[in-house]
PDB file of C-alpha atoms in Angstrom:
ATOM      1  CA  UNK A   1      -0.331   0.093  -0.011  1.00  0.00           C
ATOM      2  CA  UNK A   2       2.652   2.688   0.813  1.00  0.00           C
ATOM      3  CA  UNK A   3       4.393   2.133  -2.416  1.00  0.00           C
ATOM      4  CA  UNK A   4       1.098   2.440  -4.361  1.00  0.00           C
ATOM      5  CA  UNK A   5       0.824   5.831  -2.341  1.00  0.00           C
ATOM      6  CA  UNK A   6       4.816   6.582  -2.938  1.00  0.00           C
ATOM      7  CA  UNK A   7       4.012   5.720  -7.183  1.00  0.00           C
ATOM      8  CA  UNK A   8       0.771   8.078  -6.843  1.00  0.00           C
ATOM      9  CA  UNK A   9       2.276  11.401  -5.481  1.00  0.00           C
ATOM     10  CA  UNK A  10       4.935  11.172  -7.577  1.00  0.00           C
ATOM     11  CA  UNK A  11       2.924  10.564 -10.266  1.00  0.00           C
ATOM     12  CA  UNK A  12       1.022  13.708  -9.498  1.00  0.00           C
ATOM     13  CA  UNK A  13       4.468  15.521  -8.965  1.00  0.00           C
ATOM     14  CA  UNK A  14       5.451  14.915 -12.094  1.00  0.00           C
ATOM     15  CA  UNK A  15       2.498  15.895 -13.993  1.00  0.00           C
ATOM     16  CA  UNK A  16       1.829  18.693 -11.800  1.00  0.00           C
ATOM     17  CA  UNK A  17       5.421  19.980 -12.951  1.00  0.00           C
ATOM     18  CA  UNK A  18       4.884  19.067 -16.784  1.00  0.00           C
ATOM     19  CA  UNK A  19       1.602  21.180 -16.090  1.00  0.00           C
ATOM     20  CA  UNK A  20       3.788  23.897 -14.834  1.00  0.00           C
ATOM     21  CA  UNK A  21       6.663  24.155 -17.740  1.00  0.00           C
ATOM     22  CA  UNK A  22       3.620  24.003 -19.896  1.00  0.00           C
ATOM     23  CA  UNK A  23       0.933  25.997 -19.357  1.00  0.00           C
ATOM     24  CA  UNK A  24       0.263  29.696 -20.429  1.00  0.00           C
ATOM     25  CA  UNK A  25      -1.492  30.886 -17.765  1.00  0.00           C
ATOM     26  CA  UNK A  26       2.263  31.787 -16.759  1.00  0.00           C
ATOM     27  CA  UNK A  27       3.499  33.639 -19.577  1.00  0.00           C
ATOM     28  CA  UNK A  28       4.383  36.611 -19.564  1.00  0.00           C
ATOM     29  CA  UNK A  29       4.057  37.243 -23.170  1.00  0.00           C
ATOM     30  CA  UNK A  30       1.600  39.805 -23.743  1.00  0.00           C
ATOM     31  CA  UNK A  31      -1.587  39.849 -26.192  1.00  0.00           C
ATOM     32  CA  UNK A  32      -0.964  40.365 -29.250  1.00  0.00           C
ATOM     33  CA  UNK A  33      -2.573  40.306 -32.766  1.00  0.00           C
ATOM     34  CA  UNK A  34      -1.669  37.424 -35.246  1.00  0.00           C
ATOM     35  CA  UNK A  35       1.171  38.215 -37.655  1.00  0.00           C
ATOM     36  CA  UNK A  36      -0.467  37.541 -41.282  1.00  0.00           C
ATOM     37  CA  UNK A  37       1.391  35.822 -43.801  1.00  0.00           C
ATOM     38  CA  UNK A  38      -0.518  36.909 -46.924  1.00  0.00           C
ATOM     39  CA  UNK A  39       0.224  33.544 -50.324  1.00  0.00           C
ATOM     40  CA  UNK A  40       0.891  34.928 -53.242  1.00  0.00           C
ATOM     41  CA  UNK A  41       0.008  38.696 -52.624  1.00  0.00           C
ATOM     42  CA  UNK A  42      -4.141  39.013 -53.098  1.00  0.00           C
ATOM     43  CA  UNK A  43      -4.757  36.180 -55.632  1.00  0.00           C
ATOM     44  CA  UNK A  44      -7.696  35.046 -57.213  1.00  0.00           C
ATOM     45  CA  UNK A  45      -9.487  32.829 -55.596  1.00  0.00           C
ATOM     46  CA  UNK A  46     -10.236  29.420 -57.245  1.00  0.00           C
ATOM     47  CA  UNK A  47     -12.842  25.680 -56.721  1.00  0.00           C
ATOM     48  CA  UNK A  48     -10.984  24.013 -54.629  1.00  0.00           C
ATOM     49  CA  UNK A  49     -12.368  20.184 -54.455  1.00  0.00           C
ATOM     50  CA  UNK A  50     -11.003  17.607 -56.590  1.00  0.00           C
ATOM     51  CA  UNK A  51      -7.670  19.752 -57.349  1.00  0.00           C
ATOM     52  CA  UNK A  52      -4.149  18.233 -58.182  1.00  0.00           C
ATOM     53  CA  UNK A  53      -1.082  18.671 -59.444  1.00  0.00           C
ATOM     54  CA  UNK A  54      -2.070  19.574 -63.105  1.00  0.00           C
ATOM     55  CA  UNK A  55      -5.539  21.504 -62.069  1.00  0.00           C
ATOM     56  CA  UNK A  56      -5.318  24.772 -63.932  1.00  0.00           C
ATOM     57  CA  UNK A  57      -6.722  26.664 -61.340  1.00  0.00           C
ATOM     58  CA  UNK A  58      -7.278  29.599 -63.392  1.00  0.00           C
ATOM     59  CA  UNK A  59      -9.842  27.711 -65.385  1.00  0.00           C
ATOM     60  CA  UNK A  60     -12.181  26.598 -62.179  1.00  0.00           C
ATOM     61  CA  UNK A  61     -11.583  30.848 -60.660  1.00  0.00           C
ATOM     62  CA  UNK A  62     -14.354  32.195 -58.336  1.00  0.00           C
ATOM     63  CA  UNK A  63     -15.858  35.308 -58.789  1.00  0.00           C
ATOM     64  CA  UNK A  64     -13.555  38.282 -59.001  1.00  0.00           C
ATOM     65  CA  UNK A  65     -13.795  40.133 -55.629  1.00  0.00           C
ATOM     66  CA  UNK A  66     -10.882  42.644 -56.544  1.00  0.00           C
ATOM     67  CA  UNK A  67      -9.002  42.842 -59.615  1.00  0.00           C
ATOM     68  CA  UNK A  68      -4.720  41.858 -58.575  1.00  0.00           C
ATOM     69  CA  UNK A  69      -3.468  38.803 -59.810  1.00  0.00           C
ATOM     70  CA  UNK A  70      -1.511  36.657 -57.559  1.00  0.00           C
ATOM     71  CA  UNK A  71       2.466  36.936 -57.580  1.00  0.00           C
ATOM     72  CA  UNK A  72       2.794  40.564 -59.155  1.00  0.00           C
ATOM     73  CA  UNK A  73       4.271  43.672 -57.560  1.00  0.00           C
ATOM     74  CA  UNK A  74       0.128  45.449 -58.086  1.00  0.00           C
ATOM     75  CA  UNK A  75      -0.744  42.726 -55.590  1.00  0.00           C
ATOM     76  CA  UNK A  76       1.545  42.297 -53.067  1.00  0.00           C
ATOM     77  CA  UNK A  77       1.654  46.174 -53.028  1.00  0.00           C
ATOM     78  CA  UNK A  78      -2.425  45.613 -51.801  1.00  0.00           C
ATOM     79  CA  UNK A  79      -1.785  42.845 -49.459  1.00  0.00           C
ATOM     80  CA  UNK A  80       0.691  45.298 -47.636  1.00  0.00           C
ATOM     81  CA  UNK A  81      -1.923  47.772 -47.513  1.00  0.00           C
ATOM     82  CA  UNK A  82      -4.493  45.636 -46.257  1.00  0.00           C
ATOM     83  CA  UNK A  83      -2.088  44.421 -43.022  1.00  0.00           C
ATOM     84  CA  UNK A  84      -0.711  41.986 -44.463  1.00  0.00           C
ATOM     85  CA  UNK A  85       3.365  41.749 -42.096  1.00  0.00           C
ATOM     86  CA  UNK A  86       4.592  39.104 -44.504  1.00  0.00           C
ATOM     87  CA  UNK A  87       4.046  38.173 -48.292  1.00  0.00           C
ATOM     88  CA  UNK A  88       5.151  34.061 -49.862  1.00  0.00           C
ATOM     89  CA  UNK A  89       5.892  34.661 -53.569  1.00  0.00           C
ATOM     90  CA  UNK A  90       6.700  31.458 -55.932  1.00  0.00           C
ATOM     91  CA  UNK A  91      10.198  31.395 -57.675  1.00  0.00           C
ATOM     92  CA  UNK A  92      11.810  29.560 -60.982  1.00  0.00           C
ATOM     93  CA  UNK A  93      14.818  29.950 -61.827  1.00  0.00           C
ATOM     94  CA  UNK A  94      15.191  31.960 -65.693  1.00  0.00           C
ATOM     95  CA  UNK A  95      17.444  30.677 -68.409  1.00  0.00           C
ATOM     96  CA  UNK A  96      19.064  34.313 -68.079  1.00  0.00           C
ATOM     97  CA  UNK A  97      20.067  33.883 -64.200  1.00  0.00           C
ATOM     98  CA  UNK A  98      17.208  35.563 -62.625  1.00  0.00           C
ATOM     99  CA  UNK A  99      14.035  33.500 -60.743  1.00  0.00           C
ATOM    100  CA  UNK A 100      11.072  34.484 -61.849  1.00  0.00           C
ATOM    101  CA  UNK A 101       8.141  35.058 -59.526  1.00  0.00           C
ATOM    102  CA  UNK A 102       5.216  33.134 -60.626  1.00  0.00           C
ATOM    103  CA  UNK A 103       3.898  30.208 -59.352  1.00  0.00           C
ATOM    104  CA  UNK A 104       3.132  27.727 -61.980  1.00  0.00           C
ATOM    105  CA  UNK A 105       5.235  24.782 -62.865  1.00  0.00           C
ATOM    106  CA  UNK A 106       4.448  25.894 -67.013  1.00  0.00           C
ATOM    107  CA  UNK A 107       2.826  28.988 -68.528  1.00  0.00           C
ATOM    108  CA  UNK A 108       0.482  27.300 -70.060  1.00  0.00           C
ATOM    109  CA  UNK A 109      -2.234  27.682 -67.402  1.00  0.00           C
ATOM    110  CA  UNK A 110      -2.549  31.172 -67.055  1.00  0.00           C
ATOM    111  CA  UNK A 111      -0.785  33.096 -69.851  1.00  0.00           C
ATOM    112  CA  UNK A 112      -1.077  32.649 -73.422  1.00  0.00           C
ATOM    113  CA  UNK A 113       2.627  31.020 -73.416  1.00  0.00           C
ATOM    114  CA  UNK A 114       3.460  26.982 -73.370  1.00  0.00           C
ATOM    115  CA  UNK A 115       6.638  25.712 -71.811  1.00  0.00           C
ATOM    116  CA  UNK A 116       8.210  25.132 -68.545  1.00  0.00           C
ATOM    117  CA  UNK A 117       8.601  28.348 -66.769  1.00  0.00           C
ATOM    118  CA  UNK A 118      12.383  27.653 -65.842  1.00  0.00           C
ATOM    119  CA  UNK A 119      13.045  26.838 -69.658  1.00  0.00           C
ATOM    120  CA  UNK A 120      12.182  30.451 -70.734  1.00  0.00           C
ATOM    121  CA  UNK A 121      14.490  34.156 -70.515  1.00  0.00           C
ATOM    122  CA  UNK A 122      13.290  36.425 -67.935  1.00  0.00           C
ATOM    123  CA  UNK A 123      13.042  38.732 -70.574  1.00  0.00           C
ATOM    124  CA  UNK A 124      10.383  36.347 -72.787  1.00  0.00           C
ATOM    125  CA  UNK A 125       8.729  35.932 -69.531  1.00  0.00           C
ATOM    126  CA  UNK A 126       7.889  40.058 -68.886  1.00  0.00           C
ATOM    127  CA  UNK A 127       5.934  39.420 -72.588  1.00  0.00           C
ATOM    128  CA  UNK A 128       3.546  37.080 -71.440  1.00  0.00           C
ATOM    129  CA  UNK A 129       0.160  38.006 -70.216  1.00  0.00           C
ATOM    130  CA  UNK A 130      -0.073  36.461 -66.906  1.00  0.00           C
ATOM    131  CA  UNK A 131      -4.495  37.210 -66.681  1.00  0.00           C
ATOM    132  CA  UNK A 132      -4.961  35.486 -69.870  1.00  0.00           C
ATOM    133  CA  UNK A 133      -6.460  32.049 -68.916  1.00  0.00           C
ATOM    134  CA  UNK A 134      -8.384  33.077 -66.099  1.00  0.00           C
ATOM    135  CA  UNK A 135     -12.243  32.087 -66.704  1.00  0.00           C
ATOM    136  CA  UNK A 136     -15.126  31.965 -63.911  1.00  0.00           C
ATOM    137  CA  UNK A 137     -17.703  30.551 -66.117  1.00  0.00           C
ATOM    138  CA  UNK A 138     -16.019  27.571 -68.004  1.00  0.00           C
ATOM    139  CA  UNK A 139     -14.257  29.874 -70.966  1.00  0.00           C
ATOM    140  CA  UNK A 140     -17.793  31.830 -72.025  1.00  0.00           C
ATOM    141  CA  UNK A 141     -15.414  35.126 -70.854  1.00  0.00           C
ATOM    142  CA  UNK A 142     -11.708  36.177 -69.630  1.00  0.00           C
ATOM    143  CA  UNK A 143     -12.127  39.599 -67.198  1.00  0.00           C
ATOM    144  CA  UNK A 144      -8.223  39.428 -66.911  1.00  0.00           C
ATOM    145  CA  UNK A 145      -7.156  39.192 -70.094  1.00  0.00           C
ATOM    146  CA  UNK A 146      -4.785  41.615 -71.770  1.00  0.00           C
ATOM    147  CA  UNK A 147      -4.553  43.510 -68.790  1.00  0.00           C
ATOM    148  CA  UNK A 148      -1.791  41.341 -67.006  1.00  0.00           C
ATOM    149  CA  UNK A 149       1.018  41.724 -70.125  1.00  0.00           C
ATOM    150  CA  UNK A 150       4.517  43.107 -68.576  1.00  0.00           C
ATOM    151  CA  UNK A 151       3.308  41.618 -65.092  1.00  0.00           C
ATOM    152  CA  UNK A 152       5.628  39.375 -64.128  1.00  0.00           C
ATOM    153  CA  UNK A 153       8.201  40.200 -62.175  1.00  0.00           C
ATOM    154  CA  UNK A 154      11.804  39.229 -61.346  1.00  0.00           C
ATOM    155  CA  UNK A 155      12.793  38.554 -57.826  1.00  0.00           C
ATOM    156  CA  UNK A 156      15.106  41.327 -58.357  1.00  0.00           C
ATOM    157  CA  UNK A 157      12.239  44.194 -59.292  1.00  0.00           C
ATOM    158  CA  UNK A 158       9.871  42.723 -55.868  1.00  0.00           C
ATOM    159  CA  UNK A 159      13.207  43.248 -53.815  1.00  0.00           C
ATOM    160  CA  UNK A 160      13.866  46.596 -55.378  1.00  0.00           C
ATOM    161  CA  UNK A 161      10.256  47.715 -54.938  1.00  0.00           C
ATOM    162  CA  UNK A 162      10.045  46.522 -51.497  1.00  0.00           C
ATOM    163  CA  UNK A 163      13.051  46.519 -49.857  1.00  0.00           C
ATOM    164  CA  UNK A 164      11.988  46.686 -46.069  1.00  0.00           C
ATOM    165  CA  UNK A 165       9.236  43.894 -46.347  1.00  0.00           C
ATOM    166  CA  UNK A 166       9.158  40.537 -44.787  1.00  0.00           C
ATOM    167  CA  UNK A 167       8.856  37.751 -47.697  1.00  0.00           C
ATOM    168  CA  UNK A 168       9.315  33.733 -48.382  1.00  0.00           C
ATOM    169  CA  UNK A 169      10.363  32.792 -50.995  1.00  0.00           C
ATOM    170  CA  UNK A 170       9.314  29.137 -51.969  1.00  0.00           C
ATOM    171  CA  UNK A 171      11.192  26.904 -54.420  1.00  0.00           C
ATOM    172  CA  UNK A 172       8.464  25.368 -57.025  1.00  0.00           C
ATOM    173  CA  UNK A 173      11.113  22.424 -57.775  1.00  0.00           C
ATOM    174  CA  UNK A 174      12.554  19.744 -55.437  1.00  0.00           C
ATOM    175  CA  UNK A 175      15.865  20.247 -57.863  1.00  0.00           C
ATOM    176  CA  UNK A 176      18.958  20.483 -55.066  1.00  0.00           C
ATOM    177  CA  UNK A 177      20.836  22.724 -58.113  1.00  0.00           C
ATOM    178  CA  UNK A 178      18.363  25.332 -57.965  1.00  0.00           C
ATOM    179  CA  UNK A 179      18.682  25.742 -53.501  1.00  0.00           C
ATOM    180  CA  UNK A 180      22.841  26.325 -54.658  1.00  0.00           C
ATOM    181  CA  UNK A 181      21.626  28.783 -56.994  1.00  0.00           C
ATOM    182  CA  UNK A 182      19.151  30.792 -55.171  1.00  0.00           C
ATOM    183  CA  UNK A 183      21.478  30.652 -51.999  1.00  0.00           C
ATOM    184  CA  UNK A 184      24.421  32.183 -54.362  1.00  0.00           C
ATOM    185  CA  UNK A 185      21.487  35.273 -55.364  1.00  0.00           C
ATOM    186  CA  UNK A 186      20.903  35.452 -51.658  1.00  0.00           C
ATOM    187  CA  UNK A 187      24.337  35.710 -50.322  1.00  0.00           C
ATOM    188  CA  UNK A 188      24.853  38.817 -52.677  1.00  0.00           C
ATOM    189  CA  UNK A 189      22.116  40.532 -50.453  1.00  0.00           C
ATOM    190  CA  UNK A 190      23.148  42.473 -46.926  1.00  0.00           C
ATOM    191  CA  UNK A 191      22.628  40.248 -44.250  1.00  0.00           C
ATOM    192  CA  UNK A 192      19.385  42.294 -42.541  1.00  0.00           C
ATOM    193  CA  UNK A 193      17.686  41.912 -45.521  1.00  0.00           C
ATOM    194  CA  UNK A 194      18.424  38.443 -45.460  1.00  0.00           C
ATOM    195  CA  UNK A 195      17.341  38.288 -42.161  1.00  0.00           C
ATOM    196  CA  UNK A 196      13.969  39.211 -43.163  1.00  0.00           C
ATOM    197  CA  UNK A 197      13.850  36.452 -45.552  1.00  0.00           C
ATOM    198  CA  UNK A 198      12.790  32.634 -45.342  1.00  0.00           C
ATOM    199  CA  UNK A 199      12.926  30.337 -48.182  1.00  0.00           C
ATOM    200  CA  UNK A 200      10.233  27.284 -48.087  1.00  0.00           C
ATOM    201  CA  UNK A 201      10.116  24.202 -50.495  1.00  0.00           C
ATOM    202  CA  UNK A 202      11.010  20.683 -51.640  1.00  0.00           C
ATOM    203  CA  UNK A 203      13.498  19.469 -49.428  1.00  0.00           C
ATOM    204  CA  UNK A 204      16.340  19.147 -51.534  1.00  0.00           C
ATOM    205  CA  UNK A 205      16.775  23.024 -52.941  1.00  0.00           C
ATOM    206  CA  UNK A 206      15.781  24.218 -48.529  1.00  0.00           C
ATOM    207  CA  UNK A 207      18.479  21.535 -47.543  1.00  0.00           C
ATOM    208  CA  UNK A 208      20.795  22.684 -49.876  1.00  0.00           C
ATOM    209  CA  UNK A 209      20.151  26.712 -49.115  1.00  0.00           C
ATOM    210  CA  UNK A 210      20.321  25.966 -45.518  1.00  0.00           C
ATOM    211  CA  UNK A 211      24.082  24.351 -45.921  1.00  0.00           C
ATOM    212  CA  UNK A 212      25.211  27.154 -48.248  1.00  0.00           C
ATOM    213  CA  UNK A 213      23.590  29.757 -45.923  1.00  0.00           C
ATOM    214  CA  UNK A 214      23.457  28.499 -42.125  1.00  0.00           C
ATOM    215  CA  UNK A 215      21.480  31.149 -40.953  1.00  0.00           C
ATOM    216  CA  UNK A 216      18.768  31.423 -43.095  1.00  0.00           C
ATOM    217  CA  UNK A 217      15.400  30.356 -42.315  1.00  0.00           C
ATOM    218  CA  UNK A 218      14.238  28.049 -44.383  1.00  0.00           C
ATOM    219  CA  UNK A 219      11.684  25.110 -43.914  1.00  0.00           C
ATOM    220  CA  UNK A 220      10.422  21.868 -45.853  1.00  0.00           C
ATOM    221  CA  UNK A 221       8.205  19.198 -45.782  1.00  0.00           C
ATOM    222  CA  UNK A 222      11.668  16.688 -44.282  1.00  0.00           C
ATOM    223  CA  UNK A 223      12.466  19.684 -41.326  1.00  0.00           C
ATOM    224  CA  UNK A 224       8.961  20.595 -40.369  1.00  0.00           C
ATOM    225  CA  UNK A 225       8.573  16.803 -39.450  1.00  0.00           C
ATOM    226  CA  UNK A 226      11.784  16.557 -37.742  1.00  0.00           C
ATOM    227  CA  UNK A 227      10.904  19.324 -35.793  1.00  0.00           C
ATOM    228  CA  UNK A 228       7.624  18.758 -34.542  1.00  0.00           C
ATOM    229  CA  UNK A 229       8.241  15.312 -33.658  1.00  0.00           C
ATOM    230  CA  UNK A 230      11.767  15.846 -31.629  1.00  0.00           C
ATOM    231  CA  UNK A 231       9.771  18.744 -30.141  1.00  0.00           C
ATOM    232  CA  UNK A 232       7.108  15.966 -29.255  1.00  0.00           C
ATOM    233  CA  UNK A 233       9.222  13.806 -27.494  1.00  0.00           C
ATOM    234  CA  UNK A 234      10.893  16.296 -25.226  1.00  0.00           C
ATOM    235  CA  UNK A 235       9.055  19.539 -25.570  1.00  0.00           C
ATOM    236  CA  UNK A 236       7.472  19.030 -22.393  1.00  0.00           C
ATOM    237  CA  UNK A 237      10.846  19.915 -20.319  1.00  0.00           C
ATOM    238  CA  UNK A 238      11.083  22.804 -22.207  1.00  0.00           C
ATOM    239  CA  UNK A 239      13.579  21.738 -24.214  1.00  0.00           C
ATOM    240  CA  UNK A 240      13.859  23.358 -27.763  1.00  0.00           C
ATOM    241  CA  UNK A 241      15.803  20.697 -30.607  1.00  0.00           C
ATOM    242  CA  UNK A 242      18.389  22.088 -32.513  1.00  0.00           C
ATOM    243  CA  UNK A 243      15.937  20.773 -35.210  1.00  0.00           C
ATOM    244  CA  UNK A 244      13.682  23.372 -34.313  1.00  0.00           C
ATOM    245  CA  UNK A 245      15.915  26.113 -34.588  1.00  0.00           C
ATOM    246  CA  UNK A 246      16.805  29.240 -36.919  1.00  0.00           C
ATOM    247  CA  UNK A 247      13.426  27.836 -39.406  1.00  0.00           C
ATOM    248  CA  UNK A 248       9.651  28.454 -39.627  1.00  0.00           C
ATOM    249  CA  UNK A 249       7.160  25.913 -38.411  1.00  0.00           C
ATOM    250  CA  UNK A 250       3.686  26.033 -40.249  1.00  0.00           C
ATOM    251  CA  UNK A 251       0.876  24.425 -37.778  1.00  0.00           C
ATOM    252  CA  UNK A 252      -2.626  23.373 -39.062  1.00  0.00           C
ATOM    253  CA  UNK A 253      -4.468  24.246 -36.315  1.00  0.00           C
ATOM    254  CA  UNK A 254      -6.167  21.627 -34.670  1.00  0.00           C
ATOM    255  CA  UNK A 255      -3.032  19.803 -34.402  1.00  0.00           C
ATOM    256  CA  UNK A 256      -1.167  23.390 -32.764  1.00  0.00           C
ATOM    257  CA  UNK A 257      -3.352  22.550 -28.859  1.00  0.00           C
ATOM    258  CA  UNK A 258      -1.591  18.850 -28.996  1.00  0.00           C
ATOM    259  CA  UNK A 259       2.071  21.019 -29.413  1.00  0.00           C
ATOM    260  CA  UNK A 260       3.666  21.644 -25.558  1.00  0.00           C
ATOM    261  CA  UNK A 261       3.183  24.806 -24.622  1.00  0.00           C
ATOM    262  CA  UNK A 262       0.343  25.637 -26.637  1.00  0.00           C
ATOM    263  CA  UNK A 263      -0.075  28.668 -27.423  1.00  0.00           C
ATOM    264  CA  UNK A 264       2.214  31.617 -25.608  1.00  0.00           C
ATOM    265  CA  UNK A 265       5.026  29.085 -23.599  1.00  0.00           C
ATOM    266  CA  UNK A 266       5.355  27.000 -27.244  1.00  0.00           C
ATOM    267  CA  UNK A 267       5.561  30.967 -28.776  1.00  0.00           C
ATOM    268  CA  UNK A 268       8.201  32.518 -26.433  1.00  0.00           C
ATOM    269  CA  UNK A 269      10.574  29.035 -26.582  1.00  0.00           C
ATOM    270  CA  UNK A 270      10.581  29.231 -31.061  1.00  0.00           C
ATOM    271  CA  UNK A 271      10.978  32.679 -31.236  1.00  0.00           C
ATOM    272  CA  UNK A 272      14.355  32.831 -27.794  1.00  0.00           C
ATOM    273  CA  UNK A 273      15.720  30.514 -30.960  1.00  0.00           C
ATOM    274  CA  UNK A 274      14.872  32.430 -33.944  1.00  0.00           C
ATOM    275  CA  UNK A 275      11.929  30.562 -35.193  1.00  0.00           C
ATOM    276  CA  UNK A 276       8.489  31.720 -36.553  1.00  0.00           C
ATOM    277  CA  UNK A 277       5.585  30.439 -35.977  1.00  0.00           C
ATOM    278  CA  UNK A 278       2.431  30.242 -38.656  1.00  0.00           C
ATOM    279  CA  UNK A 279      -0.755  28.520 -38.274  1.00  0.00           C
ATOM    280  CA  UNK A 280      -2.457  26.788 -41.282  1.00  0.00           C
ATOM    281  CA  UNK A 281      -6.147  26.126 -41.609  1.00  0.00           C
ATOM    282  CA  UNK A 282      -7.266  22.522 -40.032  1.00  0.00           C
ATOM    283  CA  UNK A 283      -5.571  19.749 -42.002  1.00  0.00           C
ATOM    284  CA  UNK A 284      -7.800  17.096 -42.832  1.00  0.00           C
ATOM    285  CA  UNK A 285      -5.666  14.748 -44.056  1.00  0.00           C
ATOM    286  CA  UNK A 286      -3.891  13.754 -47.721  1.00  0.00           C
ATOM    287  CA  UNK A 287      -2.242  16.472 -48.645  1.00  0.00           C
ATOM    288  CA  UNK A 288      -1.189  19.861 -46.783  1.00  0.00           C
ATOM    289  CA  UNK A 289      -3.390  22.011 -45.223  1.00  0.00           C
ATOM    290  CA  UNK A 290      -4.754  25.335 -46.943  1.00  0.00           C
ATOM    291  CA  UNK A 291      -4.306  28.351 -45.145  1.00  0.00           C
ATOM    292  CA  UNK A 292      -6.907  30.240 -42.811  1.00  0.00           C
ATOM    293  CA  UNK A 293      -8.871  31.508 -44.889  1.00  0.00           C
ATOM    294  CA  UNK A 294     -12.357  32.492 -43.501  1.00  0.00           C
ATOM    295  CA  UNK A 295     -13.560  34.792 -40.797  1.00  0.00           C
ATOM    296  CA  UNK A 296     -14.694  31.685 -38.962  1.00  0.00           C
ATOM    297  CA  UNK A 297     -11.595  30.268 -38.718  1.00  0.00           C
ATOM    298  CA  UNK A 298      -9.877  33.705 -37.487  1.00  0.00           C
ATOM    299  CA  UNK A 299     -12.128  33.722 -34.445  1.00  0.00           C
ATOM    300  CA  UNK A 300     -10.800  30.094 -33.314  1.00  0.00           C
ATOM    301  CA  UNK A 301      -7.643  31.274 -32.964  1.00  0.00           C
ATOM    302  CA  UNK A 302      -6.603  31.407 -29.157  1.00  0.00           C
ATOM    303  CA  UNK A 303      -7.509  34.341 -27.107  1.00  0.00           C
ATOM    304  CA  UNK A 304      -4.476  37.222 -27.637  1.00  0.00           C
ATOM    305  CA  UNK A 305      -2.762  35.038 -29.918  1.00  0.00           C
ATOM    306  CA  UNK A 306       0.844  36.843 -31.223  1.00  0.00           C
ATOM    307  CA  UNK A 307       2.154  34.293 -33.204  1.00  0.00           C
ATOM    308  CA  UNK A 308       1.173  34.038 -37.064  1.00  0.00           C
ATOM    309  CA  UNK A 309      -1.379  32.700 -39.367  1.00  0.00           C
ATOM    310  CA  UNK A 310      -1.117  31.676 -43.228  1.00  0.00           C
ATOM    311  CA  UNK A 311      -3.910  32.767 -45.408  1.00  0.00           C
ATOM    312  CA  UNK A 312      -4.625  32.609 -49.171  1.00  0.00           C
ATOM    313  CA  UNK A 313      -7.643  35.576 -48.920  1.00  0.00           C
ATOM    314  CA  UNK A 314      -6.442  38.263 -46.774  1.00  0.00           C
ATOM    315  CA  UNK A 315      -8.849  40.185 -47.962  1.00  0.00           C
ATOM    316  CA  UNK A 316     -11.484  37.909 -46.812  1.00  0.00           C
ATOM    317  CA  UNK A 317      -9.895  37.479 -43.334  1.00  0.00           C
ATOM    318  CA  UNK A 318      -8.725  40.758 -42.710  1.00  0.00           C
ATOM    319  CA  UNK A 319     -11.608  42.378 -40.908  1.00  0.00           C
ATOM    320  CA  UNK A 320     -11.787  39.215 -38.471  1.00  0.00           C
ATOM    321  CA  UNK A 321      -8.406  40.445 -37.933  1.00  0.00           C
ATOM    322  CA  UNK A 322      -9.090  43.686 -37.070  1.00  0.00           C
ATOM    323  CA  UNK A 323     -11.774  43.549 -34.685  1.00  0.00           C
ATOM    324  CA  UNK A 324      -9.715  41.296 -32.733  1.00  0.00           C
ATOM    325  CA  UNK A 325      -6.941  44.078 -31.379  1.00  0.00           C
ATOM    326  CA  UNK A 326     -10.792  46.195 -30.414  1.00  0.00           C
TER     327      UNK A 326
END
């Protein structure tokens, strides 16, 4: 009987210690507003059911709520004006040594051109109409055709236009050589500019960037899973594994409550090691989660949440985020 009591007291003491080490009630973190990561700037929304890697999303555009086209300078300007703190943009290497800011692996879907994006020169890509393929009625009308000529920017142009803003650079391939080329480009930027950037994408190019630039904030599926799995094993102690240091974490909203110290102690721990945390929408199995794209999901954020959120529909959620500041 005595051994049983000792075991019970030990168990309760251990449980209490774990609770005290992870409860946000003991965090000194002040309440704040979410840091907003806007995906592709302001983009046209599209029907998401049944998407595959080959789906042309421009052909399933929903009725437009605004006049902006994704990954263009105008859409980025509008997103920052609307309240975005960080923008995600997509890049491809070009045949003339630059990086084009464009989402698709080929230009066939959104433009009048054809072929892989990476097989074109930046000069040729600038001649294309990035609004050419958008239709919300099955091809009867094309509301942006003729309005996107010359709007595909290079990464140089983006940084020139927005020298002080924060960006996530999404590498669309899983090509290590592309990661090396991007690292070489980023190495020419001042250290303070690189500090405002993160590189996301396939395991191979992200690994290449990290090897060339160890201080660069990066994230891939491989690095994300390595961090979260190790943290779940040790995070109850307050320890932050090396795999979680100096990176970016993208966490589905319905997974986050199961993370040790969520929300404030976890955010404090990650920030102390130079890691940013962004919530995605709920994970439902299959592919990765979408962003936090509707006001109802914003309302599910913890009270006073001051970590990051990622969204594909900034214009839809901005009012709900603003209301949380009142």
